[in-house]
Every structure is written in C-alpha cells, then in structure tokens.
CSV table of C-alpha atoms in Angstrom, one decimal:
chain,number,residue,atom,x,y,z
A,762,MET,CA,-41.6,-112.6,-48.1
A,763,SER,CA,-38.4,-111.7,-49.5
A,764,SER,CA,-37.6,-111.6,-53.5
A,765,ASP,CA,-35.2,-114.4,-52.8
A,766,VAL,CA,-37.5,-116.6,-50.9
A,767,LEU,CA,-40.2,-116.0,-54.0
A,768,ALA,CA,-37.6,-116.5,-56.7
A,769,GLU,CA,-36.3,-119.9,-54.6
A,770,GLU,CA,-40.2,-121.1,-54.2
A,771,LEU,CA,-40.6,-120.2,-58.2
A,772,LEU,CA,-37.6,-122.1,-59.4
A,773,THR,CA,-38.3,-125.1,-57.3
A,774,ALA,CA,-42.0,-125.3,-58.4
A,775,VAL,CA,-40.3,-125.1,-62.1
A,776,GLY,CA,-37.8,-127.9,-61.1
A,777,GLU,CA,-40.4,-129.9,-60.2
A,778,GLY,CA,-42.8,-129.6,-63.0
A,779,VAL,CA,-39.9,-129.9,-65.6
A,780,GLY,CA,-39.0,-133.5,-63.5
A,781,LYS,CA,-42.7,-134.7,-63.7
A,782,VAL,CA,-42.9,-133.9,-67.5
A,783,VAL,CA,-39.3,-135.6,-68.2
A,784,ASP,CA,-40.4,-138.7,-66.1
A,785,GLU,CA,-43.7,-139.1,-67.8
A,786,HIS,CA,-41.7,-139.1,-71.1
A,787,VAL,CA,-38.9,-141.6,-69.9
A,788,GLN,CA,-42.0,-144.2,-68.7
A,789,ARG,CA,-43.6,-144.0,-72.0
A,790,ARG,CA,-40.4,-143.8,-74.7
A,791,PRO,CA,-37.5,-145.3,-72.9
A,792,TRP,CA,-35.4,-144.0,-75.9
A,793,VAL,CA,-36.0,-140.6,-74.0
A,794,GLY,CA,-34.0,-141.9,-71.3
A,795,VAL,CA,-31.4,-142.7,-73.4
A,796,VAL,CA,-31.0,-139.5,-75.0
A,797,LEU,CA,-31.0,-137.7,-71.9
A,798,LYS,CA,-28.0,-139.9,-70.3
A,799,LEU,CA,-26.1,-139.5,-73.7
A,800,LEU,CA,-26.8,-135.5,-73.1
A,801,TYR,CA,-25.8,-135.8,-69.2
A,802,TYR,CA,-22.6,-138.0,-70.0
A,803,GLY,CA,-21.5,-138.5,-73.4
A,804,VAL,CA,-21.5,-134.5,-74.1
A,805,PRO,CA,-19.6,-133.1,-71.1
A,806,LEU,CA,-17.0,-136.4,-71.7
A,807,GLY,CA,-16.7,-135.5,-75.5
A,808,PHE,CA,-15.9,-131.8,-74.3
A,809,ALA,CA,-13.5,-132.6,-71.5
A,810,LEU,CA,-11.9,-135.0,-74.2
A,811,PHE,CA,-11.7,-132.2,-76.5
A,812,LEU,CA,-10.0,-129.8,-74.1
A,813,LEU,CA,-7.4,-132.3,-73.1
A,814,ASN,CA,-6.5,-133.3,-76.7
A,815,GLY,CA,-6.1,-129.5,-77.1
A,816,VAL,CA,-3.4,-129.5,-74.3
A,817,TYR,CA,-2.0,-132.6,-74.7
A,818,GLY,CA,-2.1,-133.1,-78.6
A,819,TRP,CA,-3.1,-136.7,-78.4
A,820,MET,CA,-5.0,-137.0,-81.7
C-alpha cells in the first residue's frame, strides 16, 4: 500500500472515532449540540461580518 492510501485510511478511522464520541456527547448533553452549532455557524458568520465591516465600514 502506498503512503497516501495509509494516510487516507488513518484519517478516515480517526474521523469516524471522533464522530462517534461527538454523537454520544450530543445525545447525553443537548447543550453540547448547541455549542457545536455556535462554533460551526456563529464563529464563521461573525468573522465574515468582521471582514465586511473592515471593507465597508458599517459600524
């Protein structure tokens, strides 16, 4: 096997493991899902607004 295939399999295995742990935490603690959604959507949106404010001087 080439190193690219091994790296891809390793990355896939780690991603599946992390996904399972996150799913378990979200099922046990609903607020974890809210925090993750804030991180996934709120932070990039805030950063985009920050950049747009720098360009257009809205505030």
